[in-house]
Amino acid sequence: MLFSGILWFPQKIKPFLDKRFFFPVEEKLRIESSPIPIPEAEALGSGLLIGYTTDNGMPVYIPYSRLSQHMALIGQSGVGKTVCGTNLMTQHIRNGGGYLFIDGKLSSSELDNVIMLAKWAGREQDVYILNAANPEQSNTYNPILYGDPQEVASRIISLIPEGSAGTDHYRSSAKQAIETIVAAFQRLGKPYNFMDISMVLMEAQTIYIILKELNSKYFDDPVTAQFKMLINRYRDKDGRINVEEFRKTLGGLAGRLHEFATGSFGQVMNTYNPELKLYDAIMQHKIIYVMLPTMGKNEQSISLAKMIIADLRTAISWIQKLPDELKPNPPYFVFPDEAGSYIDKNWTRPLEQSRSAGIFFCPAFQTFANLETDEKENKEMILGNTYTKIFYKLGTNTTATEASEMLGNRRRTTYAIGEGHGASISGAEVDTSPIKNQGDSAASTTMQRDEEVAKVTPEQFMALPIGECIVFYDGNRIYHLKTPIFKITPEARKVLNLDNNQLNRFVMPEVEGLDLFEKVKNLLN
């Protein structure tokens, strides 16, 4: 009997031992968790922790094999999206990976946090900062310096929004012109920057300088002939170059490029030998934090974000050509926070193809409406290519309803039990006999009904507390999680000297660029 009791007792207490945590949750938010994707023992170093289930406290890790199929973070402002992203990025750099964090908020505290967590992980030397609003706290970056003329032109053309048929005409003409100009620059063999291209588009003397150098060094070269044919289209009756007509053909592209060549943006991006080269940074698992001054310089910030994504597309195409053993492992993490302000159709191709390059995305946005650009299919293509969707508290009924429909329905059985009792007595009123007709009755009914109900209702999405999320994984698994927040204790900050943060600056050798601005200035003087 004692032996049987010993065998019986562990089986009875095992369910309670398995439930290591229990989080109090409102009755209407209690959602039964699906089986976890990967056991914790197998996940360490090969996946990222999203959070802990509210019903039994089990950790939910997403393996890198599924992270490579991308994630999406949806939720209103201030409910935990950035905290979740920071937690994922911190785990990722501890696993040896790198990330590109595009932040739509110009936050000095987030900058300190990025540097501090990298230092805590022993990787402070891998940090690059792009802060176009404050060049003194930024590394330099030139996204148009590398690649063949077609690739560079494709990045620059991403600055022109797509729209009507007339816009398409301007885009086609502008792409051809930029491609020809970049080919001429590369043929001259000197580095170039945004100022050099914008000078060609705005100043006729610049074109004459380029023509003179091409004729003197590469007269019979096809690149020289193509450049001449481009310029000859815009000569007037007297043979002079009509720069104004040239600029009109380019659809305002000269002004957009000039924004990157002057001011604080120019100090960061108008360089001939940049500190940050995106392809090299991805291959070396570097940590890149991009600060977009969207409140003060919204148009320029959106253009910068588009340029970075275009540069990333080129890097993906280069990495795809490499053998599998040379691709980033663990995969490189791209986290565009507040992506709704700069997302466009150029995002769809990276989401479709970056998995083969060892790169995964996790865009964060507030509503599904942020994905509805001029291209109607943009939203479907982005959501359709994210394997894991993480929903925090949703602020609109439209987004909550759409999220509920996305997760689907389940069958629920409802039961109704009814019971009734009755008693009756009958007889003549004038009858003095005590004998009457009496009767008792009883009845019971049971009704069962099957119905389809939402797995997670819109009301549940909108009632989520801060720090809790609904994870939709693998098309059929649902988890209600509490996400952890990563904090460093004051003792650790002191021991590791984490408060003394500074920017990594790299001594880059001086190179001689085209420097067309100085040449034109000297010529005019």
CSV table of N, CA and C in Angstrom, one decimal, residues 295-426:
chain,number,residue,atom,x,y,z
A,295,MET,N,9.6,64.4,-35.7
A,295,MET,CA,8.7,65.5,-35.2
A,295,MET,C,9.3,66.8,-35.8
A,296,GLY,N,10.6,67.0,-35.8
A,296,GLY,CA,11.1,68.3,-36.3
A,296,GLY,C,11.4,68.3,-37.8
A,297,LYS,N,11.8,67.2,-38.3
A,297,LYS,CA,12.2,67.1,-39.8
A,297,LYS,C,11.5,65.9,-40.4
A,298,ASN,N,10.2,65.9,-40.5
A,298,ASN,CA,9.4,64.8,-40.9
A,298,ASN,C,9.8,64.3,-42.3
A,299,GLU,N,9.7,65.2,-43.3
A,299,GLU,CA,10.0,64.8,-44.6
A,299,GLU,C,11.4,64.2,-44.8
A,300,GLN,N,12.4,64.9,-44.3
A,300,GLN,CA,13.7,64.4,-44.4
A,300,GLN,C,13.9,63.0,-43.7
A,301,SER,N,13.2,62.8,-42.6
A,301,SER,CA,13.3,61.6,-41.8
A,301,SER,C,12.7,60.4,-42.6
A,302,ILE,N,11.5,60.7,-43.2
A,302,ILE,CA,10.9,59.6,-44.0
A,302,ILE,C,11.8,59.3,-45.2
A,303,SER,N,12.4,60.3,-45.8
A,303,SER,CA,13.3,60.0,-47.0
A,303,SER,C,14.5,59.2,-46.5
A,304,LEU,N,15.0,59.5,-45.3
A,304,LEU,CA,16.2,58.8,-44.8
A,304,LEU,C,15.8,57.3,-44.6
A,305,ALA,N,14.6,57.1,-44.0
A,305,ALA,CA,14.2,55.7,-43.7
A,305,ALA,C,14.0,55.0,-45.0
A,306,LYS,N,13.5,55.6,-46.0
A,306,LYS,CA,13.3,54.9,-47.3
A,306,LYS,C,14.6,54.6,-47.9
A,307,MET,N,15.6,55.5,-47.8
A,307,MET,CA,16.9,55.3,-48.3
A,307,MET,C,17.6,54.1,-47.6
A,308,ILE,N,17.4,54.0,-46.3
A,308,ILE,CA,18.0,52.9,-45.6
A,308,ILE,C,17.4,51.6,-46.0
A,309,ILE,N,16.1,51.5,-46.2
A,309,ILE,CA,15.5,50.3,-46.6
A,309,ILE,C,15.9,49.9,-48.0
A,310,ALA,N,16.1,50.9,-48.9
A,310,ALA,CA,16.6,50.7,-50.2
A,310,ALA,C,18.0,50.1,-50.2
A,311,ASP,N,18.8,50.7,-49.3
A,311,ASP,CA,20.2,50.2,-49.2
A,311,ASP,C,20.2,48.8,-48.6
A,312,LEU,N,19.3,48.5,-47.7
A,312,LEU,CA,19.1,47.1,-47.2
A,312,LEU,C,18.7,46.2,-48.3
A,313,ARG,N,17.9,46.6,-49.2
A,313,ARG,CA,17.5,45.7,-50.3
A,313,ARG,C,18.7,45.3,-51.1
A,314,THR,N,19.6,46.2,-51.4
A,314,THR,CA,20.8,45.9,-52.1
A,314,THR,C,21.7,44.9,-51.3
A,315,ALA,N,21.8,45.2,-50.0
A,315,ALA,CA,22.6,44.3,-49.2
A,315,ALA,C,22.0,42.9,-49.2
A,316,ILE,N,20.7,42.8,-49.2
A,316,ILE,CA,20.0,41.4,-49.2
A,316,ILE,C,20.4,40.7,-50.5
A,317,SER,N,20.3,41.5,-51.6
A,317,SER,CA,20.6,40.9,-52.9
A,317,SER,C,22.0,40.4,-53.0
A,318,TRP,N,23.0,41.1,-52.4
A,318,TRP,CA,24.4,40.6,-52.4
A,318,TRP,C,24.5,39.4,-51.5
A,319,ILE,N,23.9,39.4,-50.3
A,319,ILE,CA,24.0,38.2,-49.4
A,319,ILE,C,23.4,37.0,-50.0
A,320,GLN,N,22.3,37.1,-50.7
A,320,GLN,CA,21.7,36.0,-51.3
A,320,GLN,C,22.6,35.2,-52.2
A,321,LYS,N,23.6,35.8,-52.8
A,321,LYS,CA,24.5,35.2,-53.7
A,321,LYS,C,25.6,34.4,-53.0
A,322,LEU,N,25.7,34.6,-51.7
A,322,LEU,CA,26.8,33.9,-50.9
A,322,LEU,C,26.4,32.5,-50.6
A,323,PRO,N,27.4,31.6,-50.4
A,323,PRO,CA,27.1,30.2,-49.9
A,323,PRO,C,26.4,30.3,-48.5
A,324,ASP,N,25.6,29.3,-48.2
A,324,ASP,CA,24.8,29.4,-46.9
A,324,ASP,C,25.7,29.5,-45.7
A,325,GLU,N,26.9,28.9,-45.7
A,325,GLU,CA,27.8,29.0,-44.6
A,325,GLU,C,28.4,30.4,-44.3
A,326,LEU,N,28.3,31.3,-45.3
A,326,LEU,CA,28.8,32.6,-45.1
A,326,LEU,C,27.7,33.6,-44.8
A,327,LYS,N,26.4,33.2,-44.8
A,327,LYS,CA,25.3,34.1,-44.5
A,327,LYS,C,25.2,34.3,-43.0
A,328,PRO,N,24.6,35.4,-42.5
A,328,PRO,CA,24.5,35.7,-41.1
A,328,PRO,C,23.9,34.5,-40.3
A,329,ASN,N,24.5,34.1,-39.3
A,329,ASN,CA,24.0,33.1,-38.4
A,329,ASN,C,24.5,33.3,-37.0
A,330,PRO,N,23.6,33.7,-36.0
A,330,PRO,CA,22.1,33.8,-36.2
A,330,PRO,C,21.7,34.9,-37.2
A,331,PRO,N,20.5,34.8,-37.7
A,331,PRO,CA,20.1,35.8,-38.7
A,331,PRO,C,20.1,37.2,-38.2
A,332,TYR,N,20.3,38.1,-39.1
A,332,TYR,CA,20.3,39.5,-38.7
A,332,TYR,C,18.9,40.0,-38.5
A,333,PHE,N,18.8,40.9,-37.4
A,333,PHE,CA,17.5,41.3,-37.0
A,333,PHE,C,17.2,42.8,-37.4
A,334,VAL,N,16.1,43.0,-38.1
A,334,VAL,CA,15.8,44.4,-38.5
A,334,VAL,C,14.5,44.8,-37.8
A,335,PHE,N,14.6,45.8,-36.9
A,335,PHE,CA,13.4,46.2,-36.1
A,335,PHE,C,13.0,47.6,-36.4
A,336,PRO,N,12.1,47.9,-37.4
A,336,PRO,CA,11.7,49.2,-37.7
A,336,PRO,C,10.5,49.6,-36.7
A,337,ASP,N,10.8,50.4,-35.7
A,337,ASP,CA,9.8,50.8,-34.8
A,337,ASP,C,9.0,52.0,-35.4
A,338,GLU,N,7.7,52.1,-35.0
A,338,GLU,CA,6.8,53.1,-35.6
A,338,GLU,C,6.9,53.2,-37.1
A,339,ALA,N,6.9,52.0,-37.7
A,339,ALA,CA,7.1,51.9,-39.1
A,339,ALA,C,6.0,52.5,-39.9
A,340,GLY,N,4.8,52.8,-39.3
A,340,GLY,CA,3.7,53.3,-40.1
A,340,GLY,C,4.0,54.6,-40.8
A,341,SER,N,5.0,55.4,-40.2
A,341,SER,CA,5.3,56.7,-40.8
A,341,SER,C,6.1,56.6,-42.1
A,342,TYR,N,6.8,55.5,-42.3
A,342,TYR,CA,7.7,55.5,-43.5
A,342,TYR,C,7.6,54.2,-44.3
A,343,ILE,N,6.6,53.4,-44.0
A,343,ILE,CA,6.4,52.1,-44.7
A,343,ILE,C,5.8,52.4,-46.1
A,344,ASP,N,6.3,51.7,-47.1
A,344,ASP,CA,5.7,51.8,-48.5
A,344,ASP,C,5.9,50.5,-49.2
A,345,LYS,N,5.7,50.5,-50.5
A,345,LYS,CA,5.7,49.2,-51.3
A,345,LYS,C,7.1,48.6,-51.4
A,346,ASN,N,8.1,49.4,-51.1
A,346,ASN,CA,9.5,48.9,-51.2
A,346,ASN,C,9.8,47.9,-50.1
A,347,TRP,N,8.8,47.8,-49.1
A,347,TRP,CA,9.0,46.8,-48.0
A,347,TRP,C,8.7,45.4,-48.4
A,348,THR,N,7.8,45.2,-49.4
A,348,THR,CA,7.3,43.9,-49.7
A,348,THR,C,8.4,42.9,-50.2
A,349,ARG,N,9.3,43.4,-51.0
A,349,ARG,CA,10.3,42.4,-51.6
A,349,ARG,C,11.3,42.0,-50.5
A,350,PRO,N,11.8,42.8,-49.6
A,350,PRO,CA,12.6,42.3,-48.5
A,350,PRO,C,11.9,41.3,-47.6
A,351,LEU,N,10.7,41.5,-47.3
A,351,LEU,CA,9.9,40.5,-46.5
A,351,LEU,C,9.8,39.2,-47.3
A,352,GLU,N,9.7,39.2,-48.6
A,352,GLU,CA,9.5,38.0,-49.3
A,352,GLU,C,10.8,37.2,-49.5
A,353,GLN,N,12.0,37.9,-49.6
A,353,GLN,CA,13.2,37.3,-50.0
A,353,GLN,C,14.3,37.3,-48.9
A,354,SER,N,14.2,38.1,-47.9
A,354,SER,CA,15.3,38.3,-47.0
A,354,SER,C,15.6,37.0,-46.2
A,355,ARG,N,14.6,36.1,-46.1
A,355,ARG,CA,14.9,34.9,-45.4
A,355,ARG,C,16.0,34.1,-46.0
A,356,SER,N,16.1,34.1,-47.3
A,356,SER,CA,17.2,33.4,-48.0
A,356,SER,C,18.6,34.1,-47.8
A,357,ALA,N,18.6,35.3,-47.2
A,357,ALA,CA,19.8,36.0,-46.9
A,357,ALA,C,20.2,36.0,-45.5
A,358,GLY,N,19.4,35.3,-44.6
A,358,GLY,CA,19.7,35.2,-43.2
A,358,GLY,C,19.3,36.5,-42.5
A,359,ILE,N,18.2,37.2,-42.9
A,359,ILE,CA,17.8,38.4,-42.3
A,359,ILE,C,16.3,38.3,-42.0
A,360,PHE,N,15.9,38.8,-40.8
A,360,PHE,CA,14.4,38.8,-40.5
A,360,PHE,C,14.0,40.1,-40.0
A,361,PHE,N,12.7,40.4,-40.3
A,361,PHE,CA,12.1,41.7,-39.9
A,361,PHE,C,11.1,41.6,-38.8
A,362,CYS,N,10.9,42.6,-38.1
A,362,CYS,CA,9.9,42.7,-37.1
A,362,CYS,C,9.4,44.1,-37.0
A,363,PRO,N,8.6,44.6,-38.0
A,363,PRO,CA,8.0,45.9,-38.0
A,363,PRO,C,7.0,46.1,-36.9
A,364,ALA,N,7.1,47.3,-36.3
A,364,ALA,CA,6.1,47.6,-35.2
A,364,ALA,C,5.3,48.8,-35.7
A,365,PHE,N,4.0,48.7,-35.6
A,365,PHE,CA,3.1,49.8,-36.0
A,365,PHE,C,1.8,49.8,-35.1
A,366,GLN,N,1.0,50.8,-35.2
A,366,GLN,CA,-0.1,51.0,-34.2
A,366,GLN,C,-1.4,50.4,-34.7
A,367,THR,N,-1.7,50.5,-36.0
A,367,THR,CA,-2.9,50.0,-36.6
A,367,THR,C,-2.7,49.4,-37.9
A,368,PHE,N,-3.6,48.6,-38.4
A,368,PHE,CA,-3.5,48.1,-39.8
A,368,PHE,C,-3.6,49.2,-40.8
A,369,ALA,N,-4.2,50.3,-40.5
A,369,ALA,CA,-4.3,51.4,-41.4
A,369,ALA,C,-2.9,51.9,-41.8
A,370,ASN,N,-1.9,51.8,-40.9
A,370,ASN,CA,-0.6,52.2,-41.2
A,370,ASN,C,0.0,51.5,-42.4
A,371,LEU,N,-0.5,50.3,-42.7
A,371,LEU,CA,0.0,49.5,-43.8
A,371,LEU,C,-0.7,49.8,-45.1
A,372,GLU,N,-1.7,50.7,-45.1
A,372,GLU,CA,-2.5,50.9,-46.3
A,372,GLU,C,-1.9,52.1,-47.0
A,373,THR,N,-1.0,51.8,-47.9
A,373,THR,CA,-0.3,52.9,-48.7
A,373,THR,C,-1.1,53.0,-50.0
A,374,ASP,N,-0.5,53.7,-51.0
A,374,ASP,CA,-1.2,53.8,-52.3
A,374,ASP,C,-1.3,52.5,-53.0
A,375,GLU,N,-0.5,51.5,-52.7
A,375,GLU,CA,-0.6,50.2,-53.2
A,375,GLU,C,-1.6,49.4,-52.4
A,376,LYS,N,-2.7,49.0,-53.0
A,376,LYS,CA,-3.7,48.3,-52.2
A,376,LYS,C,-3.3,47.0,-51.6
A,377,GLU,N,-2.4,46.3,-52.3
A,377,GLU,CA,-2.0,45.0,-51.9
A,377,GLU,C,-0.8,45.0,-50.9
A,378,ASN,N,-0.4,46.2,-50.5
A,378,ASN,CA,0.8,46.4,-49.7
A,378,ASN,C,0.5,45.8,-48.3
A,379,LYS,N,-0.6,46.0,-47.7
A,379,LYS,CA,-1.0,45.5,-46.4
A,379,LYS,C,-1.1,44.0,-46.4
A,380,GLU,N,-1.7,43.4,-47.4
A,380,GLU,CA,-1.8,42.0,-47.5
A,380,GLU,C,-0.4,41.3,-47.6
A,381,MET,N,0.4,41.9,-48.4
A,381,MET,CA,1.7,41.3,-48.7
A,381,MET,C,2.6,41.4,-47.4
A,382,ILE,N,2.5,42.4,-46.6
A,382,ILE,CA,3.3,42.5,-45.4
A,382,ILE,C,2.7,41.6,-44.3
A,383,LEU,N,1.4,41.6,-44.1
A,383,LEU,CA,0.9,40.7,-43.1
A,383,LEU,C,1.0,39.2,-43.5
A,384,GLY,N,0.9,39.0,-44.8
A,384,GLY,CA,1.0,37.6,-45.3
A,384,GLY,C,2.4,37.0,-45.2
A,385,ASN,N,3.4,37.9,-45.0
A,385,ASN,CA,4.8,37.4,-44.9
A,385,ASN,C,5.3,37.4,-43.5
A,386,THR,N,4.5,37.6,-42.5
A,386,THR,CA,4.9,37.6,-41.1
A,386,THR,C,4.3,36.4,-40.5
A,387,TYR,N,5.2,35.5,-40.1
A,387,TYR,CA,4.8,34.2,-39.6
A,387,TYR,C,4.3,34.3,-38.2
A,388,THR,N,4.8,35.2,-37.4
A,388,THR,CA,4.4,35.4,-36.0
A,388,THR,C,3.9,36.8,-35.8
A,389,LYS,N,2.7,37.0,-35.3
A,389,LYS,CA,2.1,38.3,-35.0
A,389,LYS,C,1.9,38.5,-33.6
A,390,ILE,N,2.3,39.6,-33.0
A,390,ILE,CA,2.2,39.9,-31.6
A,390,ILE,C,1.3,41.1,-31.4
A,391,PHE,N,0.2,40.9,-30.8
A,391,PHE,CA,-0.8,42.0,-30.6
A,391,PHE,C,-0.7,42.5,-29.2
A,392,TYR,N,-0.5,43.8,-29.0
A,392,TYR,CA,-0.6,44.4,-27.7
A,392,TYR,C,-2.0,45.1,-27.7
A,393,LYS,N,-2.2,45.9,-26.7
A,393,LYS,CA,-3.5,46.6,-26.6
A,393,LYS,C,-3.8,47.4,-27.9
A,394,LEU,N,-5.0,47.1,-28.5
A,394,LEU,CA,-5.3,47.8,-29.7
A,394,LEU,C,-6.3,48.9,-29.4
A,395,GLY,N,-6.1,50.1,-30.1
A,395,GLY,CA,-6.8,51.3,-29.7
A,395,GLY,C,-8.0,51.6,-30.6
A,396,THR,N,-8.2,50.8,-31.7
A,396,THR,CA,-9.4,51.1,-32.5
A,396,THR,C,-10.2,49.8,-32.7
A,397,ASN,N,-11.5,50.0,-32.8
A,397,ASN,CA,-12.3,48.8,-33.0
A,397,ASN,C,-12.1,48.2,-34.3
A,398,THR,N,-11.8,49.0,-35.4
A,398,THR,CA,-11.5,48.4,-36.7
A,398,THR,C,-10.4,47.4,-36.7
A,399,THR,N,-9.2,47.9,-36.1
A,399,THR,CA,-8.1,47.0,-36.0
A,399,THR,C,-8.3,45.8,-35.2
A,400,ALA,N,-9.0,46.0,-34.0
A,400,ALA,CA,-9.3,44.9,-33.1
A,400,ALA,C,-10.2,43.8,-33.8
A,401,THR,N,-11.2,44.3,-34.6
A,401,THR,CA,-12.1,43.4,-35.3
A,401,THR,C,-11.3,42.6,-36.4
A,402,GLU,N,-10.5,43.3,-37.1
A,402,GLU,CA,-9.7,42.6,-38.1
A,402,GLU,C,-8.7,41.6,-37.5
A,403,ALA,N,-8.1,42.0,-36.3
A,403,ALA,CA,-7.2,41.0,-35.7
A,403,ALA,C,-8.0,39.8,-35.2
A,404,SER,N,-9.2,40.0,-34.7
A,404,SER,CA,-10.0,38.9,-34.2
A,404,SER,C,-10.4,38.0,-35.4
A,405,GLU,N,-10.7,38.5,-36.5
A,405,GLU,CA,-11.0,37.7,-37.7
A,405,GLU,C,-9.8,37.0,-38.2
A,406,MET,N,-8.6,37.6,-38.1
A,406,MET,CA,-7.4,37.0,-38.5
A,406,MET,C,-7.1,35.7,-37.7
A,407,LEU,N,-7.4,35.7,-36.4
A,407,LEU,CA,-7.1,34.6,-35.5
A,407,LEU,C,-8.2,33.5,-35.7
A,408,GLY,N,-9.3,33.8,-36.3
A,408,GLY,CA,-10.3,32.8,-36.6
A,408,GLY,C,-11.3,32.5,-35.5
A,409,ASN,N,-12.1,31.4,-35.7
A,409,ASN,CA,-13.1,31.0,-34.8
A,409,ASN,C,-12.8,29.6,-34.2
A,410,ARG,N,-13.6,29.3,-33.2
A,410,ARG,CA,-13.5,28.0,-32.6
A,410,ARG,C,-14.9,27.5,-32.3
A,411,ARG,N,-15.1,26.2,-32.2
A,411,ARG,CA,-16.4,25.7,-31.9
A,411,ARG,C,-16.6,25.6,-30.4
A,412,ARG,N,-17.7,26.1,-29.9
A,412,ARG,CA,-18.0,26.0,-28.5
A,412,ARG,C,-19.4,25.4,-28.3
A,413,THR,N,-19.5,24.5,-27.3
A,413,THR,CA,-20.7,23.8,-26.9
A,413,THR,C,-21.3,24.5,-25.7
A,414,THR,N,-22.6,24.9,-25.8
A,414,THR,CA,-23.3,25.5,-24.7
A,414,THR,C,-24.4,24.6,-24.3
A,415,TYR,N,-24.6,24.5,-23.0
A,415,TYR,CA,-25.7,23.6,-22.5
A,415,TYR,C,-26.7,24.5,-21.7
A,416,ALA,N,-28.0,24.0,-21.8
A,416,ALA,CA,-29.1,24.7,-21.1
A,416,ALA,C,-29.9,23.6,-20.4
A,417,ILE,N,-30.1,23.7,-19.1
A,417,ILE,CA,-30.8,22.7,-18.3
A,417,ILE,C,-32.0,23.4,-17.7
A,418,GLY,N,-33.2,22.8,-17.9
A,418,GLY,CA,-34.4,23.3,-17.4
A,418,GLY,C,-35.1,22.3,-16.5
A,419,GLU,N,-35.8,22.8,-15.4
A,419,GLU,CA,-36.5,21.9,-14.5
A,419,GLU,C,-37.7,22.6,-14.0
A,420,GLY,N,-38.9,21.8,-14.0
A,420,GLY,CA,-40.1,22.4,-13.5
A,420,GLY,C,-40.9,21.4,-12.7
A,421,HIS,N,-41.7,21.9,-11.7
A,421,HIS,CA,-42.5,21.2,-10.8
A,421,HIS,C,-43.9,21.8,-10.7
A,422,GLY,N,-45.0,20.9,-10.6
A,422,GLY,CA,-46.3,21.4,-10.5
A,422,GLY,C,-47.2,20.6,-9.5
A,423,ALA,N,-48.2,21.1,-9.0
A,423,ALA,CA,-49.2,20.4,-8.1
A,423,ALA,C,-50.6,20.9,-8.4
A,424,SER,N,-51.6,20.0,-8.3
A,424,SER,CA,-53.0,20.4,-8.6
A,424,SER,C,-53.9,19.7,-7.7
A,425,ILE,N,-55.0,20.4,-7.3
A,425,ILE,CA,-56.1,19.8,-6.4
A,425,ILE,C,-57.4,20.2,-7.1
A,426,SER,N,-58.4,19.3,-7.3
A,426,SER,CA,-59.7,19.6,-7.9
A,426,SER,C,-60.8,18.9,-7.1
